[in-house]
Short mmCIF file of C-alpha atoms and ligand atoms in Angstrom, two decimals:
data_model
loop_
_atom_site.label_atom_id
_atom_site.label_comp_id
_atom_site.label_asym_id
_atom_site.label_seq_id
_atom_site.Cartn_x
_atom_site.Cartn_y
_atom_site.Cartn_z
CA MET A 3 10.56 -23.87 -5.12
CA GLN A 4 13.67 -22.30 -3.64
CA ILE A 5 14.45 -23.45 -0.24
CA ILE A 6 17.10 -21.28 1.81
CA TYR A 7 18.46 -22.53 5.15
CA ILE A 8 19.99 -20.08 7.30
CA ASN A 9 21.66 -20.93 10.56
CA GLU A 10 20.34 -17.94 12.77
CA ASP A 11 17.22 -16.02 13.09
CA LYS A 12 18.13 -12.76 11.18
CA TYR A 13 18.03 -11.15 7.81
CA GLN A 14 15.16 -13.28 6.75
CA TYR A 15 13.15 -10.59 5.03
CA ASP A 16 16.05 -9.13 2.88
CA ILE A 17 17.39 -12.73 1.89
CA HIS A 18 13.76 -13.79 0.80
CA SER A 19 13.42 -10.44 -1.20
CA LEU A 20 16.68 -10.82 -2.84
CA PHE A 21 16.22 -14.53 -3.99
CA LYS A 22 12.56 -13.33 -5.02
CA ALA A 23 14.08 -10.61 -7.18
CA PHE A 24 16.41 -13.12 -9.01
CA TRP A 25 13.63 -15.85 -9.10
CA PRO A 26 10.24 -13.81 -9.64
CA HIS A 27 8.09 -16.78 -10.61
CA GLU A 28 9.27 -19.21 -8.07
CA GLU A 29 8.25 -19.72 -4.57
CA VAL A 30 10.74 -18.86 -2.13
CA ARG A 31 10.97 -20.17 1.39
CA VAL A 32 13.61 -18.94 3.95
CA ILE A 33 14.03 -21.15 7.01
CA ALA A 34 16.14 -20.25 9.86
CA GLY A 35 17.09 -22.81 12.83
CA ASN A 36 19.93 -25.14 13.80
CA PRO A 37 21.98 -26.57 10.80
CA GLY A 38 21.63 -29.80 12.61
CA ASP A 39 18.19 -29.80 12.25
CA PHE A 40 18.13 -29.39 8.54
CA PRO A 41 17.78 -32.25 6.05
CA GLU A 42 21.32 -33.47 4.98
CA LYS A 43 20.31 -34.63 1.65
CA GLU A 44 18.73 -32.54 -1.00
CA GLU A 45 16.55 -35.53 -2.29
CA ASP A 46 15.04 -35.60 1.37
CA ILE A 47 13.52 -32.24 0.90
CA THR A 48 10.08 -32.37 -0.92
CA GLY A 49 9.19 -29.97 -3.65
CA ALA A 50 12.55 -28.19 -3.50
CA ASP A 51 14.02 -27.12 -7.02
CA PHE A 52 16.99 -25.52 -5.49
CA VAL A 53 18.44 -25.75 -1.96
CA THR A 54 20.78 -23.06 -0.64
CA ARG A 55 22.51 -23.07 2.80
CA ILE A 56 23.73 -19.65 4.14
CA ASN A 57 25.94 -19.09 7.17
CA VAL A 58 25.21 -15.92 8.45
CA THR A 59 27.08 -15.90 11.74
CA GLY A 60 29.48 -13.03 12.25
CA LYS A 61 28.28 -11.35 9.02
CA THR A 62 26.64 -8.14 8.45
CA LYS A 63 23.35 -7.92 6.53
CA ASP A 64 25.41 -6.10 3.53
CA GLU A 65 27.90 -8.84 3.75
CA VAL A 66 25.28 -11.69 3.43
CA LYS A 67 23.37 -9.80 0.68
CA GLN A 68 26.63 -9.11 -1.29
CA GLU A 69 27.43 -12.78 -1.19
CA ILE A 70 23.94 -13.69 -2.34
CA TYR A 71 24.01 -11.26 -5.25
CA ARG A 72 27.29 -12.61 -6.72
CA ARG A 73 26.16 -16.16 -6.64
CA GLU A 74 22.72 -15.78 -7.76
CA SER A 75 23.77 -13.32 -10.52
CA GLU A 76 26.35 -16.06 -11.57
CA LYS A 77 23.79 -18.74 -11.38
CA THR A 78 21.06 -16.85 -13.36
CA GLY A 79 23.16 -14.59 -15.62
CA LYS A 80 20.97 -11.58 -14.31
CA LEU A 81 22.03 -8.23 -13.14
CA LEU A 82 19.23 -6.63 -11.01
CA PRO A 83 18.62 -2.94 -11.82
CA TRP A 84 18.85 -1.91 -8.19
CA GLY A 85 21.42 -4.54 -7.31
CA ASP A 86 21.03 -6.05 -3.88
CA LEU A 87 19.12 -3.47 -2.62
CA THR A 88 15.97 -4.85 -0.99
CA GLY A 89 14.71 -1.44 1.04
CA ILE A 90 11.94 0.44 -0.48
CA ARG A 91 13.90 3.87 -0.38
CA PRO A 92 17.01 3.76 -2.47
CA THR A 93 17.01 7.53 -2.87
CA ARG A 94 17.69 7.72 0.91
CA ILE A 95 21.12 6.24 0.18
CA ALA A 96 22.03 8.92 -2.30
CA MET A 97 20.51 11.73 -0.03
CA ASN A 98 22.69 10.68 3.04
CA LEU A 99 25.73 10.51 0.97
CA ILE A 100 25.06 13.97 -0.60
CA GLU A 101 24.67 15.31 2.99
CA GLU A 102 28.04 13.79 3.94
CA GLY A 103 29.43 16.09 1.18
CA LYS A 104 30.22 13.31 -1.38
CA SER A 105 30.44 14.36 -5.13
CA ASP A 106 28.23 12.85 -7.77
CA THR A 107 30.94 10.56 -8.83
CA GLU A 108 31.48 9.27 -5.27
CA VAL A 109 27.84 8.74 -4.67
CA THR A 110 27.44 6.63 -8.17
CA ALA A 111 30.70 4.72 -7.47
CA PHE A 112 29.47 3.88 -3.85
CA MET A 113 26.24 2.57 -5.03
CA LYS A 114 27.67 0.53 -7.77
CA GLU A 115 30.59 -0.90 -5.52
CA HIS A 116 28.71 -1.60 -2.57
CA TYR A 117 25.13 -2.49 -3.79
CA PHE A 118 25.57 -3.43 -7.44
CA VAL A 119 23.20 -0.78 -8.48
CA SER A 120 23.36 -0.13 -12.22
CA ASP A 121 24.79 3.22 -13.47
CA GLU A 122 21.21 4.33 -14.96
CA LYS A 123 19.54 3.60 -11.60
CA SER A 124 22.35 5.18 -9.55
CA ALA A 125 22.11 8.56 -11.97
CA LEU A 126 18.30 8.46 -11.33
CA ALA A 127 18.43 8.15 -7.51
CA LEU A 128 21.14 10.87 -7.40
CA GLU A 129 18.97 13.19 -9.68
CA ILE A 130 16.03 12.59 -7.42
CA ALA A 131 17.71 13.10 -4.30
CA LYS A 132 19.13 16.41 -5.38
CA ARG A 133 15.68 17.57 -6.50
CA GLU A 134 14.02 16.43 -3.36
CA LYS A 135 16.64 18.28 -1.11
CA GLU A 136 15.93 21.42 -3.34
CA ILE A 137 12.21 21.25 -2.81
CA LEU A 138 12.49 20.51 1.04
CA LYS A 139 14.61 23.58 1.40
CA ARG A 140 11.55 25.78 0.73
CA ILE A 141 9.43 24.12 3.69
CA ASP A 142 10.19 24.04 7.25
CA TYR A 143 9.52 20.25 7.34
CA LYS A 144 11.49 19.96 10.77
CA ASN A 145 9.30 21.89 12.80
CA GLY A 146 5.99 21.15 10.91
CA TYR A 147 3.64 18.31 10.42
CA SER A 148 1.43 16.89 7.69
CA ILE A 149 -2.22 15.42 7.61
CA TYR A 150 -3.57 12.45 5.93
CA ILE A 151 -7.15 11.71 5.69
CA GLY A 152 -8.29 8.18 4.34
CA ILE A 153 -11.49 7.78 2.77
CA PRO A 154 -12.10 4.07 2.22
CA PHE A 155 -15.07 4.10 -0.57
CA CYS A 156 -14.42 3.27 -4.28
CA PRO A 157 -16.88 3.14 -7.10
CA THR A 158 -15.83 -0.56 -7.64
CA THR A 159 -13.05 -2.42 -6.46
CA CYS A 160 -9.92 -2.72 -8.96
CA LEU A 161 -8.53 -6.42 -9.67
CA TYR A 162 -4.98 -5.35 -8.15
CA CYS A 163 -6.43 -3.50 -5.09
CA SER A 164 -5.05 -4.29 -1.76
CA PHE A 165 -6.05 -1.02 0.10
CA LEU A 166 -9.00 -0.61 2.26
CA SER A 167 -11.76 0.06 -0.17
CA LEU A 168 -15.35 -0.63 0.08
CA PRO A 169 -17.95 -0.20 -2.90
CA ILE A 170 -19.72 3.02 -2.31
CA GLY A 171 -22.99 2.01 -3.50
CA ALA A 172 -23.61 -0.81 -0.64
CA ASN A 173 -22.11 1.37 1.96
CA SER A 174 -23.17 5.12 1.17
CA ASN A 175 -25.23 4.83 4.44
CA LEU A 176 -22.08 4.82 6.49
CA VAL A 177 -20.32 7.93 5.07
CA ASP A 178 -22.04 10.50 7.28
CA ASP A 179 -21.16 8.85 10.42
CA TYR A 180 -17.51 8.04 9.04
CA ILE A 181 -17.06 11.73 8.56
CA LYS A 182 -18.23 12.56 12.01
CA CYS A 183 -15.31 10.28 13.20
CA LEU A 184 -12.83 12.11 11.35
CA GLN A 185 -14.22 15.43 12.67
CA ARG A 186 -13.61 13.84 16.05
CA GLU A 187 -9.82 13.16 14.88
CA ILE A 188 -9.39 16.55 13.50
CA ASP A 189 -10.56 17.83 17.05
CA TYR A 190 -7.81 16.17 18.47
CA VAL A 191 -5.33 17.41 15.93
CA ALA A 192 -6.53 21.02 16.62
CA GLU A 193 -5.96 20.67 20.32
CA SER A 194 -2.79 18.75 20.22
CA PHE A 195 -0.89 20.48 17.45
CA ALA A 196 -1.84 24.12 18.08
CA GLY A 197 0.69 26.57 17.45
CA LYS A 198 2.76 23.97 15.17
CA THR A 199 3.00 24.61 11.42
CA LEU A 200 0.71 22.46 9.15
CA ASP A 201 2.74 21.96 5.78
CA THR A 202 0.68 19.63 3.86
CA VAL A 203 -2.79 17.91 3.68
CA TYR A 204 -3.47 14.80 1.66
CA ILE A 205 -7.07 13.50 1.39
CA GLY A 206 -6.57 9.92 -0.04
CA GLY A 207 -7.96 6.27 -0.05
CA GLY A 208 -9.85 4.74 -1.69
CA THR A 209 -11.44 7.63 -3.64
CA PRO A 210 -12.23 10.70 -1.69
CA THR A 211 -14.51 11.91 -4.55
CA THR A 212 -16.80 9.05 -3.86
CA LEU A 213 -18.22 11.47 -1.27
CA SER A 214 -20.95 13.99 -2.58
CA ALA A 215 -20.16 17.47 -3.07
CA ASP A 216 -22.02 18.38 0.38
CA GLN A 217 -20.01 15.78 2.13
CA LEU A 218 -16.82 16.88 0.88
CA LYS A 219 -17.79 20.57 1.65
CA ARG A 220 -18.59 19.39 5.22
CA LEU A 221 -15.43 17.52 5.86
CA ILE A 222 -13.12 20.13 4.07
CA GLY A 223 -15.00 22.93 5.92
CA TYR A 224 -14.57 21.37 9.05
CA LEU A 225 -10.79 21.03 8.56
CA LYS A 226 -10.43 24.72 7.65
CA ASN A 227 -12.61 25.92 10.55
CA ARG A 228 -10.64 23.86 13.15
CA LEU A 229 -7.18 24.13 12.00
CA ASP A 230 -4.80 26.99 11.06
CA MET A 231 -4.49 26.32 7.33
CA LYS A 232 -2.36 29.68 6.47
CA SER A 233 0.85 27.64 6.39
CA VAL A 234 -0.52 24.84 4.22
CA LYS A 235 1.76 24.78 1.13
CA GLU A 236 -0.21 21.91 -0.66
CA PHE A 237 -3.61 20.51 -0.20
CA THR A 238 -4.36 17.41 -2.26
CA VAL A 239 -7.53 15.36 -2.97
CA GLU A 240 -6.75 12.31 -4.61
CA SER A 241 -9.79 12.18 -6.86
CA GLY A 242 -8.57 9.08 -8.62
CA ARG A 243 -11.39 7.57 -10.19
CA PRO A 244 -12.75 9.74 -12.99
CA ASP A 245 -16.24 8.05 -12.61
CA SER A 246 -16.46 9.93 -9.35
CA ILE A 247 -15.67 13.37 -10.30
CA THR A 248 -18.50 15.79 -11.05
CA LEU A 249 -18.40 19.58 -11.57
CA ASP A 250 -20.07 20.45 -8.20
CA LYS A 251 -17.27 18.36 -6.57
CA LEU A 252 -14.58 20.05 -8.53
CA ARG A 253 -15.95 23.48 -7.67
CA VAL A 254 -16.37 22.60 -3.99
CA MET A 255 -12.80 21.49 -3.77
CA LYS A 256 -11.69 24.63 -5.88
CA LYS A 257 -13.38 27.07 -3.60
CA MET A 258 -12.31 25.55 -0.44
CA GLY A 259 -8.68 25.68 -1.36
CA VAL A 260 -7.51 22.40 -2.74
CA THR A 261 -4.46 22.98 -4.84
CA ARG A 262 -3.60 19.64 -6.49
CA ILE A 263 -5.83 16.63 -7.42
CA SER A 264 -5.19 13.27 -9.13
CA ILE A 265 -7.05 11.79 -12.10
CA ASN A 266 -5.75 8.33 -12.34
CA PRO A 267 -6.41 6.52 -15.68
CA GLN A 268 -3.92 3.60 -14.80
CA SER A 269 -4.13 2.81 -18.64
CA MET A 270 -5.64 4.61 -21.63
CA SER A 271 -7.08 1.26 -23.01
CA ASP A 272 -10.58 0.47 -22.50
CA ASP A 273 -10.17 -3.16 -22.70
CA THR A 274 -7.55 -3.13 -19.72
CA LEU A 275 -9.90 -0.84 -17.77
CA LYS A 276 -12.83 -3.37 -18.15
CA LEU A 277 -10.38 -6.12 -17.27
CA ILE A 278 -9.09 -4.58 -14.26
CA GLY A 279 -12.52 -3.77 -12.83
CA ARG A 280 -12.54 0.07 -13.21
CA ARG A 281 -16.02 0.86 -14.25
CA HIS A 282 -14.99 3.94 -16.32
CA SER A 283 -13.62 4.37 -19.84
CA VAL A 284 -10.75 6.35 -21.29
CA SER A 285 -13.31 8.98 -22.49
CA ASP A 286 -14.46 9.50 -18.97
CA VAL A 287 -10.69 10.15 -18.11
CA ILE A 288 -10.47 12.69 -20.67
CA ASP A 289 -13.68 14.50 -19.91
CA ALA A 290 -13.09 14.55 -16.02
CA PHE A 291 -9.57 15.95 -16.90
CA ASN A 292 -10.73 18.70 -19.21
CA LEU A 293 -13.61 19.59 -16.70
CA ALA A 294 -10.76 19.83 -13.85
CA ARG A 295 -8.73 22.17 -16.13
CA ASP A 296 -11.90 24.36 -17.01
CA GLU A 297 -12.54 24.75 -13.30
CA GLY A 298 -8.84 26.22 -12.91
CA PHE A 299 -7.13 23.22 -11.38
CA ASP A 300 -3.47 23.97 -12.41
CA ASN A 301 -1.67 21.04 -10.56
CA ILE A 302 -3.31 17.75 -12.04
CA ASN A 303 -1.55 14.31 -11.22
CA MET A 304 -2.17 11.27 -13.31
CA ASP A 305 -1.28 7.70 -12.18
CA ILE A 306 -0.45 4.82 -14.54
CA ILE A 307 0.53 1.14 -13.82
CA LEU A 308 2.97 -0.70 -15.84
CA GLY A 309 2.53 -4.63 -16.21
CA LEU A 310 -1.15 -4.71 -16.12
CA PRO A 311 -2.68 -7.96 -17.15
CA GLY A 312 -2.60 -8.55 -21.03
CA GLU A 313 -0.84 -5.22 -21.65
CA THR A 314 2.52 -4.80 -23.57
CA ALA A 315 4.86 -2.10 -24.07
CA MET A 316 2.77 -0.94 -27.36
CA ASN A 317 -0.26 -0.37 -24.78
CA VAL A 318 2.04 1.51 -22.45
CA ARG A 319 3.14 3.71 -25.54
CA HIS A 320 -0.45 4.24 -26.39
CA THR A 321 -1.44 5.33 -22.92
CA ILE A 322 1.51 7.82 -22.86
CA ASP A 323 0.56 9.14 -26.25
CA GLU A 324 -2.89 9.77 -24.98
CA ILE A 325 -1.63 11.37 -21.77
CA LYS A 326 0.58 13.56 -23.49
CA LYS A 327 -2.45 15.16 -25.27
CA LEU A 328 -3.70 16.12 -21.76
CA ARG A 329 -0.46 17.59 -20.48
CA PRO A 330 -0.63 16.54 -16.86
CA ASP A 331 1.64 18.66 -14.44
CA ASP A 332 2.52 15.40 -12.53
CA LEU A 333 2.67 11.84 -13.75
CA THR A 334 3.07 8.77 -11.50
CA VAL A 335 4.47 5.68 -12.87
CA HIS A 336 3.78 2.59 -10.77
CA CYS A 337 4.89 -1.03 -11.61
CA LEU A 338 2.33 -3.57 -10.72
CA ALA A 339 2.81 -5.00 -7.50
CA ILE A 340 0.60 -8.10 -6.87
CA LYS A 341 -0.27 -8.01 -3.11
CA ARG A 342 -1.90 -10.34 -0.84
CA GLY A 343 -5.48 -9.72 -0.48
CA SER A 344 -6.00 -8.39 -3.96
CA ARG A 345 -8.26 -10.32 -6.36
CA LEU A 346 -5.27 -10.64 -8.89
CA PHE A 347 -3.21 -12.15 -6.07
CA GLU A 348 -5.95 -14.79 -5.46
CA ALA A 349 -6.42 -15.44 -9.07
CA MET A 350 -2.64 -16.14 -9.52
CA LEU A 351 -2.75 -18.37 -6.48
CA GLU A 352 -5.56 -20.15 -8.03
CA LYS A 353 -3.40 -20.52 -11.28
CA GLU A 354 -0.43 -21.98 -9.40
CA LYS A 355 -2.85 -24.28 -7.76
CA ASN A 356 -4.69 -25.78 -11.02
CA GLY A 357 -3.02 -23.91 -14.00
CA SER A 358 -6.54 -22.95 -15.01
CA LEU A 359 -6.30 -19.09 -14.88
CA SER A 360 -8.05 -17.65 -18.17
CA VAL A 361 -5.15 -16.10 -20.43
CA SER A 362 -6.86 -12.59 -20.12
CA LEU A 363 -6.29 -12.59 -16.30
CA GLN A 364 -2.48 -13.42 -16.64
CA LYS A 365 0.15 -10.68 -15.73
CA SER A 366 1.64 -8.88 -18.71
CA THR A 367 4.56 -10.99 -20.24
CA ASP A 368 6.23 -7.93 -22.01
CA SER A 369 9.53 -6.84 -20.16
CA THR A 370 8.80 -4.27 -17.58
CA GLU A 371 11.98 -2.62 -18.59
CA GLU A 372 10.99 -2.07 -22.12
CA MET A 373 7.63 -0.69 -20.64
CA MET A 374 9.64 1.49 -17.82
CA GLU A 375 11.74 2.93 -20.88
CA VAL A 376 8.77 3.97 -22.85
CA ALA A 377 7.08 5.72 -19.75
CA MET A 378 10.36 7.40 -18.58
CA LYS A 379 10.92 8.84 -22.03
CA GLY A 380 7.33 9.87 -22.37
CA ALA A 381 7.33 11.63 -19.03
CA ARG A 382 10.53 13.64 -19.87
CA GLU A 383 9.15 14.54 -23.36
CA MET A 384 6.20 15.93 -21.49
CA GLY A 385 8.82 18.25 -19.50
CA LEU A 386 8.12 16.06 -16.37
CA LEU A 387 11.21 15.36 -14.03
CA PRO A 388 11.42 12.69 -11.68
CA TYR A 389 11.22 13.81 -7.96
CA TYR A 390 10.29 10.84 -5.94
CA LEU A 391 10.85 7.00 -6.06
CA TYR A 392 10.09 4.14 -3.97
CA ARG A 393 10.11 0.23 -4.25
CA GLN A 394 7.50 -2.25 -3.05
CA LYS A 395 7.56 -6.12 -2.21
CA ASN A 396 6.62 -8.25 -5.16
CA ILE A 397 6.74 -5.25 -7.59
CA SER A 398 6.84 -6.27 -11.37
CA GLY A 399 10.38 -6.67 -12.55
CA ASN A 400 11.94 -5.51 -9.41
CA PHE A 401 11.71 -2.13 -10.67
CA GLU A 402 10.24 0.98 -8.77
CA ASN A 403 7.37 3.51 -8.83
CA THR A 404 8.42 7.15 -9.89
CA GLY A 405 6.66 10.46 -9.58
CA TYR A 406 7.56 12.96 -12.32
CA ALA A 407 6.28 16.50 -12.43
CA LEU A 408 6.78 19.96 -13.92
CA GLU A 409 9.26 22.29 -12.23
CA GLY A 410 7.30 23.85 -9.23
CA LYS A 411 4.41 21.22 -9.36
CA ALA A 412 6.15 18.30 -7.46
CA GLY A 413 3.70 16.79 -4.81
CA ILE A 414 5.50 17.90 -1.51
CA TYR A 415 3.40 15.37 0.60
CA ASN A 416 4.79 12.54 -1.52
CA ILE A 417 8.56 13.50 -0.61
CA LEU A 418 7.73 14.06 3.05
CA ILE A 419 6.09 10.67 3.48
CA ASN A 420 8.83 8.95 1.36
CA GLU A 421 11.85 10.47 2.82
CA GLU A 422 10.29 10.25 6.34
CA VAL A 423 11.32 13.68 7.43
CA GLN A 424 8.26 14.85 9.00
CA SER A 425 5.69 13.64 11.27
CA ILE A 426 2.29 12.70 9.40
CA VAL A 427 -0.96 12.44 11.61
CA ALA A 428 -3.21 10.15 9.60
CA LEU A 429 -6.98 10.13 10.15
CA GLY A 430 -9.63 7.58 9.27
CA ALA A 431 -9.95 3.66 9.24
CA GLY A 432 -6.78 1.74 8.12
CA THR A 433 -4.48 4.63 8.15
CA VAL A 434 -1.10 4.80 9.84
CA THR A 435 0.39 7.84 11.77
CA LYS A 436 3.99 8.21 11.62
CA ARG A 437 6.04 10.36 14.24
CA VAL A 438 9.51 11.37 13.29
CA PHE A 439 11.46 12.37 16.51
CA GLY A 440 13.46 15.36 15.01
CA TYR A 441 15.07 15.15 11.72
CA GLY A 442 17.13 11.87 11.30
CA GLY A 443 15.91 10.66 14.54
CA ARG A 444 13.74 7.46 15.23
CA ILE A 445 10.52 6.97 13.85
CA GLU A 446 7.35 5.20 15.54
CA ARG A 447 4.09 4.54 14.27
CA CYS A 448 0.35 3.90 15.47
CA ASP A 449 -2.36 2.56 13.38
CA ASN A 450 -6.09 3.15 13.21
CA VAL A 451 -7.95 -0.44 12.73
CA LYS A 452 -8.95 -1.39 9.25
CA ASP A 453 -12.45 -2.54 9.83
CA LEU A 454 -14.57 0.34 9.05
CA LYS A 455 -17.37 -0.36 11.83
CA LEU A 456 -14.61 -1.28 14.36
CA TYR A 457 -12.93 2.10 13.61
CA MET A 458 -15.96 4.04 14.17
CA ASN A 459 -16.94 2.09 17.39
CA SER A 460 -13.60 2.64 18.83
CA ILE A 461 -12.80 6.21 17.77
CA ASP A 462 -11.84 7.25 21.35
CA GLU A 463 -9.15 4.33 21.27
CA MET A 464 -7.87 5.46 17.79
CA ILE A 465 -7.37 9.15 19.30
CA GLU A 466 -5.82 7.84 22.42
CA ARG A 467 -3.16 5.85 20.50
CA LYS A 468 -2.21 9.18 18.67
CA ARG A 469 -2.10 10.93 21.95
CA LYS A 470 0.16 8.39 23.41
CA LEU A 471 2.50 8.41 20.56
CA PHE A 472 2.72 12.30 20.42
CA GLU A 473 3.32 12.76 24.24
CA LYS A 474 6.20 10.26 24.26
CA GLU A 475 9.64 11.69 25.08
S1 SF4 B 29 -9.38 3.05 -6.93
FE1 SF4 B 29 -7.48 2.47 -5.74
S2 SF4 B 29 -8.42 2.19 -3.67
FE2 SF4 B 29 -10.21 1.98 -5.06
S3 SF4 B 29 -10.42 0.00 -5.65
FE3 SF4 B 29 -9.08 0.88 -7.13
S4 SF4 B 29 -6.97 0.56 -6.41
FE4 SF4 B 29 -8.43 0.22 -4.67
#
């Protein structure tokens, strides 16, 4: 275990994240307080493999991080691809520098000198920032808004899932009432956002296509009746799990104006799919994809995850080769993030406690860097270009999640939510609404409770929270 003592109550999150990036397999504990209260001798500190004492007084966050980066890099011999950046949106830095009129060389040099970012990642951040800027140019994101609708049901629960997701089988009796609550929230949006431009709609989850064709029709139909959809540039339904996709659901979505869907394999290996608790097979993915193409969907995204338990770079190469045959319009490459609340996290914790985790559940030991190379190369070979990127806590190899798309097929909503340039009104249990107070202005959020029954019982309060947020000066 790494114990880090700091002499003031600040920067804990960043210090923790940076140490964790250097020491991914160790527990890291950051303790803030009066140095006089800390044990003087290291042998008095139980359980600590390394003890670090940091004086943060009078130093900026950047200065503290630079100091840690230099020291830990020397100690471990590691260079981190994103340097000392601990935030989730490194492309924002590149974007801001471009807006200040800096040249490509100046942007890259700045990222390297100030944050120790590798040449490769600086170039990626720059490429994405430029592409995002170009895509955003085409929409009036400053005066518009977007809608997110969360459907918290899935066919089964994946091993790594930390989202709000209930198995549809045991909860199907709740769906109709849930839709009624969403309709109440849609009514609020219709009243409060009348006259404003609705740019994108994203129905995610969970797995929205666990709803029946009739339920989907009722939900989307209500949305279209109550809101002015003429200005919508993109309407996504994350179909996600192929075992939830049927011809009648695809037909409903197509007929009702859905422009973009996701069919997510995560891996094209049947063994892995079984291991991670997805009930579908590789051939289900292929069948669902072909069915959607036949029904005329010309913007299909696929998600894959690198670093899944038991997978090596060879599995990723196989996944990419299989995906290539399908020719998706958009590919999102995630690195596995083991989050609190997931079954995988609990299993890992158990392993730490008694060392008894079965080999099959262990996280991939292959280098995420190698897998990342395979995925990135594969995406480019398919003609897909990177257009958004974000990082998460506890992400495999301290890397990033990247969205790639064909020219003209990039997911606009993904950019809007990632760059935080537009207000997003989120409907449904466990969703978070974000208000952007003018371009580049402050951002405030309000959330809907996660507990499904509580959400349904307190729908008035959920709406009131939004009303208050959007009435603020
Ligand atoms: S499909 Fe997504 S939301 Fe559903 S259980 Fe799997 S990871 Fe969770």
